[in-house]
């Protein structure tokens, strides 16, 4: 992310890319509010729809005074990767986040059009590999992040990576408000990820039941499991129970289809599906108290951020 793009931001915040949640309405609202608006390219059903989304978002932001960057998220381990990459290159996007795999296959073409590439990483080893592959910045996927999650303590993770990398860092996991965002900045991160609160926004594509569950849930309702994706993911226990599964009988060795067979009775299309029926949220879910519009959420977060900064000054 260029220095000029950072200067455009009202708040050093990324509205995190979330499957079945982040779409054009959420992204453009976030950008208009002065933060980075991110979305998984996989949320578009086809490459043609992705092309339409990018055109729509660019046109809808033309009258915005100082919009934040639109930031597609490329999931590396997906069949459509090369087609999605070609679409992003055609649109000359300014910022991309890669996840679930090395960014090596996409860095070159993105750099050729002046795009800054951030990579999701969940360990110091992942961080080192992503940098060797050419990533410009890192998203530190720490404990408590929603969706695919990390295991490391965010404070320790940030300080460990800062021992060998002085480029752009993003803290992902547990940022529930502006106070937590300021704490991430104090640790040496340039930006913070906020996902869970953006699920419960009017512009979110999330199922209305998902939004309501995020509002009613708290940190203790989030569990880490590999049962649904094969990777560590933070999932909402109430959604697992509502799907007829027993969260207490899931462990890291149980696949999603095995779980549905053992606890849900079969694997047909009418049975529960991950992301569609079984939903995610991060540890910051305790900070979600209602459904708001994106502009209001960003404004409230900025007020909290400034309050935290003043409190830090008072403690000196």
mmCIF file of C-alpha atoms in Angstrom:
data_model
loop_
_atom_site.group_PDB
_atom_site.id
_atom_site.type_symbol
_atom_site.label_atom_id
_atom_site.label_comp_id
_atom_site.label_asym_id
_atom_site.label_seq_id
_atom_site.Cartn_x
_atom_site.Cartn_y
_atom_site.Cartn_z
ATOM 1 C CA UNK A 1 0.000 0.000 0.000
ATOM 2 C CA UNK A 2 1.523 3.273 -1.076
ATOM 3 C CA UNK A 3 2.162 6.151 1.293
ATOM 4 C CA UNK A 4 -0.330 8.181 -0.749
ATOM 5 C CA UNK A 5 -3.018 5.530 -0.225
ATOM 6 C CA UNK A 6 -2.327 5.483 3.525
ATOM 7 C CA UNK A 7 -2.725 9.245 3.653
ATOM 8 C CA UNK A 8 -6.186 8.929 2.098
ATOM 9 C CA UNK A 9 -7.427 6.889 5.041
ATOM 10 C CA UNK A 10 -9.585 8.468 7.705
ATOM 11 C CA UNK A 11 -8.661 5.590 9.995
ATOM 12 C CA UNK A 12 -5.885 2.948 9.671
ATOM 13 C CA UNK A 13 -8.444 0.189 9.241
ATOM 14 C CA UNK A 14 -9.346 -2.545 6.765
ATOM 15 C CA UNK A 15 -12.916 -3.814 6.553
ATOM 16 C CA UNK A 16 -11.770 -7.423 6.361
ATOM 17 C CA UNK A 17 -12.688 -9.663 3.411
ATOM 18 C CA UNK A 18 -15.294 -12.225 4.490
ATOM 19 C CA UNK A 19 -16.893 -15.062 2.559
ATOM 20 C CA UNK A 20 -20.611 -14.535 1.854
ATOM 21 C CA UNK A 21 -20.419 -11.198 3.703
ATOM 22 C CA UNK A 22 -18.298 -8.682 1.782
ATOM 23 C CA UNK A 23 -19.801 -7.407 -1.467
ATOM 24 C CA UNK A 24 -19.983 -4.171 -3.471
ATOM 25 C CA UNK A 25 -22.313 -2.376 -1.044
ATOM 26 C CA UNK A 26 -20.114 -3.083 1.998
ATOM 27 C CA UNK A 27 -16.863 -2.374 0.157
ATOM 28 C CA UNK A 28 -17.962 0.937 -1.334
ATOM 29 C CA UNK A 29 -19.478 2.071 1.969
ATOM 30 C CA UNK A 30 -16.205 1.282 3.730
ATOM 31 C CA UNK A 31 -14.179 3.132 1.089
ATOM 32 C CA UNK A 32 -16.507 6.143 1.280
ATOM 33 C CA UNK A 33 -16.049 6.154 5.058
ATOM 34 C CA UNK A 34 -12.302 6.419 4.571
ATOM 35 C CA UNK A 35 -11.071 2.901 5.315
ATOM 36 C CA UNK A 36 -9.921 0.045 3.092
ATOM 37 C CA UNK A 37 -12.796 -1.990 1.691
ATOM 38 C CA UNK A 38 -11.776 -5.622 1.121
ATOM 39 C CA UNK A 39 -13.674 -8.576 -0.325
ATOM 40 C CA UNK A 40 -12.857 -12.142 -1.449
ATOM 41 C CA UNK A 41 -12.997 -12.427 -5.221
ATOM 42 C CA UNK A 42 -14.675 -15.797 -4.599
ATOM 43 C CA UNK A 43 -17.780 -13.944 -3.392
ATOM 44 C CA UNK A 44 -18.497 -13.094 -7.032
ATOM 45 C CA UNK A 45 -20.108 -16.153 -8.574
ATOM 46 C CA UNK A 46 -18.199 -15.863 -11.855
ATOM 47 C CA UNK A 47 -15.244 -13.965 -13.261
ATOM 48 C CA UNK A 48 -17.693 -11.910 -15.326
ATOM 49 C CA UNK A 49 -19.499 -10.932 -12.125
ATOM 50 C CA UNK A 50 -16.170 -10.036 -10.519
ATOM 51 C CA UNK A 51 -15.447 -7.789 -13.509
ATOM 52 C CA UNK A 52 -18.864 -6.162 -13.086
ATOM 53 C CA UNK A 53 -18.302 -5.675 -9.349
ATOM 54 C CA UNK A 54 -14.975 -3.927 -9.877
ATOM 55 C CA UNK A 55 -16.462 -1.654 -12.530
ATOM 56 C CA UNK A 56 -19.466 -0.910 -10.338
ATOM 57 C CA UNK A 57 -17.302 -0.097 -7.318
ATOM 58 C CA UNK A 58 -14.987 2.167 -9.294
ATOM 59 C CA UNK A 59 -17.904 4.084 -10.806
ATOM 60 C CA UNK A 60 -19.764 4.407 -7.501
ATOM 61 C CA UNK A 61 -16.680 5.924 -5.847
ATOM 62 C CA UNK A 62 -15.951 8.488 -8.555
ATOM 63 C CA UNK A 63 -17.763 11.245 -6.671
ATOM 64 C CA UNK A 64 -16.216 10.343 -3.278
ATOM 65 C CA UNK A 65 -13.844 13.029 -2.036
ATOM 66 C CA UNK A 66 -11.091 10.792 -0.636
ATOM 67 C CA UNK A 67 -12.150 7.135 -0.752
ATOM 68 C CA UNK A 68 -10.124 4.317 0.757
ATOM 69 C CA UNK A 69 -8.720 1.670 -1.595
ATOM 70 C CA UNK A 70 -10.822 -1.191 -2.932
ATOM 71 C CA UNK A 71 -8.880 -4.329 -1.978
ATOM 72 C CA UNK A 72 -9.704 -7.720 -3.516
ATOM 73 C CA UNK A 73 -8.694 -10.829 -1.586
ATOM 74 C CA UNK A 74 -7.282 -13.644 -3.715
ATOM 75 C CA UNK A 75 -7.679 -17.073 -2.137
ATOM 76 C CA UNK A 76 -4.691 -18.877 -3.617
ATOM 77 C CA UNK A 77 -6.008 -22.431 -3.374
ATOM 78 C CA UNK A 78 -9.024 -22.023 -5.628
ATOM 79 C CA UNK A 79 -9.670 -23.271 -9.172
ATOM 80 C CA UNK A 80 -10.463 -19.786 -10.495
ATOM 81 C CA UNK A 81 -7.237 -18.171 -9.302
ATOM 82 C CA UNK A 82 -5.641 -17.363 -12.650
ATOM 83 C CA UNK A 83 -8.872 -16.012 -14.139
ATOM 84 C CA UNK A 84 -9.525 -13.843 -11.096
ATOM 85 C CA UNK A 85 -5.915 -12.639 -11.172
ATOM 86 C CA UNK A 86 -6.219 -11.656 -14.836
ATOM 87 C CA UNK A 87 -9.380 -9.682 -14.011
ATOM 88 C CA UNK A 88 -7.628 -7.781 -11.209
ATOM 89 C CA UNK A 89 -4.704 -7.019 -13.499
ATOM 90 C CA UNK A 90 -7.066 -5.644 -16.171
ATOM 91 C CA UNK A 91 -8.616 -3.357 -13.576
ATOM 92 C CA UNK A 92 -5.176 -2.343 -12.280
ATOM 93 C CA UNK A 93 -6.279 -2.648 -8.652
ATOM 94 C CA UNK A 94 -4.025 -0.821 -6.207
ATOM 95 C CA UNK A 95 -4.055 -3.313 -3.348
ATOM 96 C CA UNK A 96 -4.592 -7.080 -3.007
ATOM 97 C CA UNK A 97 -4.560 -9.440 -0.029
ATOM 98 C CA UNK A 98 -3.632 -13.075 -0.667
ATOM 99 C CA UNK A 99 -4.676 -15.900 1.628
ATOM 100 C CA UNK A 100 -4.539 -19.694 2.008
ATOM 101 C CA UNK A 101 -1.276 -20.225 0.177
ATOM 102 C CA UNK A 102 1.921 -18.581 -0.999
ATOM 103 C CA UNK A 103 1.532 -15.348 -2.975
ATOM 104 C CA UNK A 104 4.378 -16.367 -5.303
ATOM 105 C CA UNK A 105 2.079 -17.162 -8.250
ATOM 106 C CA UNK A 106 0.393 -13.755 -8.265
ATOM 107 C CA UNK A 107 2.984 -11.246 -7.069
ATOM 108 C CA UNK A 108 4.672 -10.696 -10.443
ATOM 109 C CA UNK A 109 1.581 -9.803 -12.504
ATOM 110 C CA UNK A 110 0.210 -7.602 -9.709
ATOM 111 C CA UNK A 111 3.484 -5.749 -9.257
ATOM 112 C CA UNK A 112 3.568 -5.171 -13.020
ATOM 113 C CA UNK A 113 0.448 -2.983 -12.722
ATOM 114 C CA UNK A 114 1.674 -1.176 -9.600
ATOM 115 C CA UNK A 115 -0.405 -3.172 -7.114
ATOM 116 C CA UNK A 116 0.691 -3.577 -3.495
ATOM 117 C CA UNK A 117 0.420 -7.186 -2.343
ATOM 118 C CA UNK A 118 -0.307 -8.134 1.268
ATOM 119 C CA UNK A 119 -0.205 -11.785 2.372
ATOM 120 C CA UNK A 120 -2.145 -13.434 5.186
ATOM 121 C CA UNK A 121 0.308 -15.239 7.475
ATOM 122 C CA UNK A 122 -0.302 -17.292 10.611
ATOM 123 C CA UNK A 123 3.243 -17.889 11.831
ATOM 124 C CA UNK A 124 6.719 -16.381 11.717
ATOM 125 C CA UNK A 125 7.676 -19.064 9.200
ATOM 126 C CA UNK A 126 4.739 -18.121 6.975
ATOM 127 C CA UNK A 127 5.787 -14.475 7.213
ATOM 128 C CA UNK A 128 9.328 -15.249 6.110
ATOM 129 C CA UNK A 129 8.110 -17.338 3.166
ATOM 130 C CA UNK A 130 5.650 -14.651 2.032
ATOM 131 C CA UNK A 131 8.374 -12.027 2.061
ATOM 132 C CA UNK A 132 10.704 -14.282 0.082
ATOM 133 C CA UNK A 133 7.884 -14.696 -2.437
ATOM 134 C CA UNK A 134 7.756 -10.921 -2.894
ATOM 135 C CA UNK A 135 4.885 -9.791 -0.666
ATOM 136 C CA UNK A 136 5.014 -6.080 0.148
ATOM 137 C CA UNK A 137 3.112 -6.314 3.415
ATOM 138 C CA UNK A 138 1.810 -8.878 5.884
ATOM 139 C CA UNK A 139 -1.548 -9.510 7.523
ATOM 140 C CA UNK A 140 -0.829 -11.141 10.880
ATOM 141 C CA UNK A 141 -3.579 -13.705 11.312
ATOM 142 C CA UNK A 142 -3.516 -14.037 15.091
ATOM 143 C CA UNK A 143 -5.609 -15.862 17.661
ATOM 144 C CA UNK A 144 -9.245 -14.843 17.645
ATOM 145 C CA UNK A 145 -9.528 -13.804 14.010
ATOM 146 C CA UNK A 146 -12.825 -14.719 12.386
ATOM 147 C CA UNK A 147 -12.989 -17.238 9.548
ATOM 148 C CA UNK A 148 -9.604 -18.817 8.860
ATOM 149 C CA UNK A 149 -7.689 -17.977 12.015
ATOM 150 C CA UNK A 150 -4.227 -18.080 13.498
ATOM 151 C CA UNK A 151 -3.077 -19.442 16.830
ATOM 152 C CA UNK A 152 -0.415 -16.941 17.904
ATOM 153 C CA UNK A 153 -0.903 -14.175 20.451
ATOM 154 C CA UNK A 154 -1.214 -10.977 18.450
ATOM 155 C CA UNK A 155 1.106 -8.939 20.658
ATOM 156 C CA UNK A 156 3.883 -11.510 20.523
ATOM 157 C CA UNK A 157 3.323 -12.101 16.800
ATOM 158 C CA UNK A 158 3.657 -8.424 15.894
ATOM 159 C CA UNK A 159 6.823 -7.961 17.905
ATOM 160 C CA UNK A 160 8.375 -11.168 16.528
ATOM 161 C CA UNK A 161 7.782 -10.088 12.917
ATOM 162 C CA UNK A 162 9.046 -6.567 13.604
ATOM 163 C CA UNK A 163 12.441 -8.101 14.461
ATOM 164 C CA UNK A 164 13.072 -8.767 10.741
ATOM 165 C CA UNK A 165 10.485 -6.760 8.759
ATOM 166 C CA UNK A 166 9.987 -2.995 8.744
ATOM 167 C CA UNK A 167 7.335 -2.885 6.004
ATOM 168 C CA UNK A 168 3.527 -2.610 6.273
ATOM 169 C CA UNK A 169 1.945 -4.793 8.959
ATOM 170 C CA UNK A 170 -1.747 -5.436 9.560
ATOM 171 C CA UNK A 171 -3.065 -6.886 12.823
ATOM 172 C CA UNK A 172 -5.918 -9.366 12.294
ATOM 173 C CA UNK A 173 -7.750 -10.876 15.242
ATOM 174 C CA UNK A 174 -9.560 -9.356 18.212
ATOM 175 C CA UNK A 175 -9.924 -5.754 17.033
ATOM 176 C CA UNK A 176 -13.381 -4.948 18.336
ATOM 177 C CA UNK A 177 -13.170 -1.162 18.556
ATOM 178 C CA UNK A 178 -10.951 1.897 18.220
ATOM 179 C CA UNK A 179 -9.194 1.174 21.514
ATOM 180 C CA UNK A 180 -7.970 -2.181 20.186
ATOM 181 C CA UNK A 181 -6.999 -0.526 16.907
ATOM 182 C CA UNK A 182 -4.843 2.003 18.765
ATOM 183 C CA UNK A 183 -3.245 -0.872 20.705
ATOM 184 C CA UNK A 184 -2.324 -2.534 17.395
ATOM 185 C CA UNK A 185 -0.720 0.701 16.255
ATOM 186 C CA UNK A 186 1.218 0.925 19.533
ATOM 187 C CA UNK A 187 2.557 -2.581 18.875
ATOM 188 C CA UNK A 188 4.016 -1.390 15.594
ATOM 189 C CA UNK A 189 1.260 -2.333 13.144
ATOM 190 C CA UNK A 190 0.296 0.125 10.419
ATOM 191 C CA UNK A 191 -3.287 -1.049 10.022
ATOM 192 C CA UNK A 192 -5.863 -3.210 11.739
ATOM 193 C CA UNK A 193 -8.381 -5.714 10.390
ATOM 194 C CA UNK A 194 -11.971 -5.455 11.569
ATOM 195 C CA UNK A 195 -14.317 -8.128 10.289
ATOM 196 C CA UNK A 196 -16.879 -9.304 12.817
ATOM 197 C CA UNK A 197 -18.434 -5.886 13.425
ATOM 198 C CA UNK A 198 -18.850 -5.402 9.678
ATOM 199 C CA UNK A 199 -20.913 -8.615 9.485
ATOM 200 C CA UNK A 200 -23.599 -6.819 11.480
ATOM 201 C CA UNK A 201 -23.939 -3.853 9.124
ATOM 202 C CA UNK A 202 -26.812 -2.877 6.893
ATOM 203 C CA UNK A 203 -24.588 -3.125 3.816
ATOM 204 C CA UNK A 204 -23.298 -6.621 4.617
ATOM 205 C CA UNK A 205 -24.361 -9.538 2.376
ATOM 206 C CA UNK A 206 -24.584 -11.810 5.427
ATOM 207 C CA UNK A 207 -27.756 -13.771 6.061
ATOM 208 C CA UNK A 208 -30.047 -11.866 8.424
ATOM 209 C CA UNK A 209 -29.841 -14.783 10.867
ATOM 210 C CA UNK A 210 -26.050 -14.546 10.827
ATOM 211 C CA UNK A 211 -26.216 -10.838 11.625
ATOM 212 C CA UNK A 212 -28.637 -11.485 14.481
ATOM 213 C CA UNK A 213 -26.453 -14.268 15.873
ATOM 214 C CA UNK A 214 -23.370 -12.036 15.822
ATOM 215 C CA UNK A 215 -25.287 -9.433 17.825
ATOM 216 C CA UNK A 216 -26.507 -11.985 20.383
ATOM 217 C CA UNK A 217 -23.233 -13.901 20.751
ATOM 218 C CA UNK A 218 -20.203 -13.295 22.925
ATOM 219 C CA UNK A 219 -16.579 -14.389 22.929
ATOM 220 C CA UNK A 220 -17.358 -17.712 24.638
ATOM 221 C CA UNK A 221 -19.627 -18.643 21.699
ATOM 222 C CA UNK A 222 -16.644 -18.731 19.312
ATOM 223 C CA UNK A 223 -14.779 -22.001 18.893
ATOM 224 C CA UNK A 224 -11.657 -22.858 16.899
ATOM 225 C CA UNK A 225 -11.969 -26.002 14.797
ATOM 226 C CA UNK A 226 -10.641 -27.595 11.606
ATOM 227 C CA UNK A 227 -13.779 -29.659 11.071
ATOM 228 C CA UNK A 228 -15.343 -27.335 8.512
ATOM 229 C CA UNK A 229 -12.462 -26.230 6.287
ATOM 230 C CA UNK A 230 -9.484 -28.421 7.115
ATOM 231 C CA UNK A 231 -7.774 -25.301 8.475
ATOM 232 C CA UNK A 232 -8.141 -23.582 11.829
ATOM 233 C CA UNK A 233 -11.301 -21.483 11.707
ATOM 234 C CA UNK A 234 -13.288 -19.510 14.268
ATOM 235 C CA UNK A 235 -16.912 -20.615 14.111
ATOM 236 C CA UNK A 236 -20.033 -19.724 16.075
ATOM 237 C CA UNK A 237 -21.129 -22.548 18.347
ATOM 238 C CA UNK A 238 -24.826 -21.534 18.179
ATOM 239 C CA UNK A 239 -24.794 -21.923 14.376
ATOM 240 C CA UNK A 240 -23.203 -25.371 14.683
ATOM 241 C CA UNK A 241 -25.873 -26.414 17.161
ATOM 242 C CA UNK A 242 -28.647 -24.955 14.993
ATOM 243 C CA UNK A 243 -27.352 -27.096 12.116
ATOM 244 C CA UNK A 244 -27.892 -30.234 14.203
ATOM 245 C CA UNK A 245 -24.221 -30.849 14.963
ATOM 246 C CA UNK A 246 -22.586 -31.226 18.356
ATOM 247 C CA UNK A 247 -19.681 -28.755 18.667
ATOM 248 C CA UNK A 248 -18.288 -30.620 21.664
ATOM 249 C CA UNK A 249 -17.775 -33.749 19.553
ATOM 250 C CA UNK A 250 -15.838 -31.990 16.808
ATOM 251 C CA UNK A 251 -12.078 -32.218 16.839
ATOM 252 C CA UNK A 252 -9.229 -31.408 14.485
ATOM 253 C CA UNK A 253 -9.340 -34.852 12.836
ATOM 254 C CA UNK A 254 -13.021 -34.693 11.813
ATOM 255 C CA UNK A 255 -13.828 -33.407 8.321
ATOM 256 C CA UNK A 256 -16.985 -31.445 7.649
ATOM 257 C CA UNK A 257 -18.603 -34.290 5.709
ATOM 258 C CA UNK A 258 -17.728 -36.704 8.510
ATOM 259 C CA UNK A 259 -19.259 -34.291 10.988
ATOM 260 C CA UNK A 260 -22.459 -34.078 8.990
ATOM 261 C CA UNK A 261 -22.599 -37.865 8.737
ATOM 262 C CA UNK A 262 -21.853 -38.504 12.401
ATOM 263 C CA UNK A 263 -23.893 -35.733 13.927
ATOM 264 C CA UNK A 264 -26.141 -34.378 11.181
ATOM 265 C CA UNK A 265 -27.204 -37.492 9.305
ATOM 266 C CA UNK A 266 -25.996 -37.432 5.725
ATOM 267 C CA UNK A 267 -24.288 -35.249 3.159
ATOM 268 C CA UNK A 268 -27.033 -34.283 0.682
ATOM 269 C CA UNK A 269 -27.591 -30.723 -0.484
ATOM 270 C CA UNK A 270 -30.345 -30.158 2.045
ATOM 271 C CA UNK A 271 -27.902 -30.758 4.882
ATOM 272 C CA UNK A 272 -25.960 -27.906 6.550
ATOM 273 C CA UNK A 273 -23.226 -26.221 4.526
ATOM 274 C CA UNK A 274 -20.227 -24.309 5.842
ATOM 275 C CA UNK A 275 -20.489 -20.534 5.486
ATOM 276 C CA UNK A 276 -24.105 -20.837 4.266
ATOM 277 C CA UNK A 277 -25.544 -22.418 7.436
ATOM 278 C CA UNK A 278 -22.570 -22.592 9.797
ATOM 279 C CA UNK A 279 -21.226 -19.131 10.399
ATOM 280 C CA UNK A 280 -18.070 -17.531 11.591
ATOM 281 C CA UNK A 281 -17.175 -14.689 13.917
ATOM 282 C CA UNK A 282 -14.036 -13.621 15.727
ATOM 283 C CA UNK A 283 -13.324 -13.091 19.414
ATOM 284 C CA UNK A 284 -14.368 -9.457 18.957
ATOM 285 C CA UNK A 285 -18.004 -10.615 18.734
ATOM 286 C CA UNK A 286 -18.544 -9.460 22.332
ATOM 287 C CA UNK A 287 -18.158 -5.909 21.004
ATOM 288 C CA UNK A 288 -21.086 -6.191 18.590
ATOM 289 C CA UNK A 289 -24.178 -4.676 20.183
ATOM 290 C CA UNK A 290 -26.425 -4.005 17.199
ATOM 291 C CA UNK A 291 -26.743 -3.653 13.455
ATOM 292 C CA UNK A 292 -25.482 -0.316 12.135
ATOM 293 C CA UNK A 293 -24.562 1.235 8.837
ATOM 294 C CA UNK A 294 -20.910 1.213 7.807
ATOM 295 C CA UNK A 295 -20.501 4.980 8.034
ATOM 296 C CA UNK A 296 -21.759 4.987 11.611
ATOM 297 C CA UNK A 297 -19.527 2.065 12.569
ATOM 298 C CA UNK A 298 -16.416 3.759 11.164
ATOM 299 C CA UNK A 299 -17.303 7.063 12.846
ATOM 300 C CA UNK A 300 -17.769 5.345 16.217
ATOM 301 C CA UNK A 301 -14.487 3.462 15.779
ATOM 302 C CA UNK A 302 -12.674 6.689 14.975
ATOM 303 C CA UNK A 303 -14.058 8.348 18.117
ATOM 304 C CA UNK A 304 -12.854 5.382 20.193
ATOM 305 C CA UNK A 305 -9.471 5.494 18.470
ATOM 306 C CA UNK A 306 -8.999 9.176 19.303
ATOM 307 C CA UNK A 307 -10.107 8.566 22.898
ATOM 308 C CA UNK A 308 -7.543 5.770 23.228
ATOM 309 C CA UNK A 309 -4.832 8.001 21.794
ATOM 310 C CA UNK A 310 -5.667 10.748 24.313
ATOM 311 C CA UNK A 311 -5.630 8.238 27.153
ATOM 312 C CA UNK A 312 -2.186 7.070 26.085
ATOM 313 C CA UNK A 313 -0.958 10.653 26.168
ATOM 314 C CA UNK A 314 -2.439 11.113 29.650
ATOM 315 C CA UNK A 315 -0.533 8.072 30.924
ATOM 316 C CA UNK A 316 2.849 9.470 29.928
#
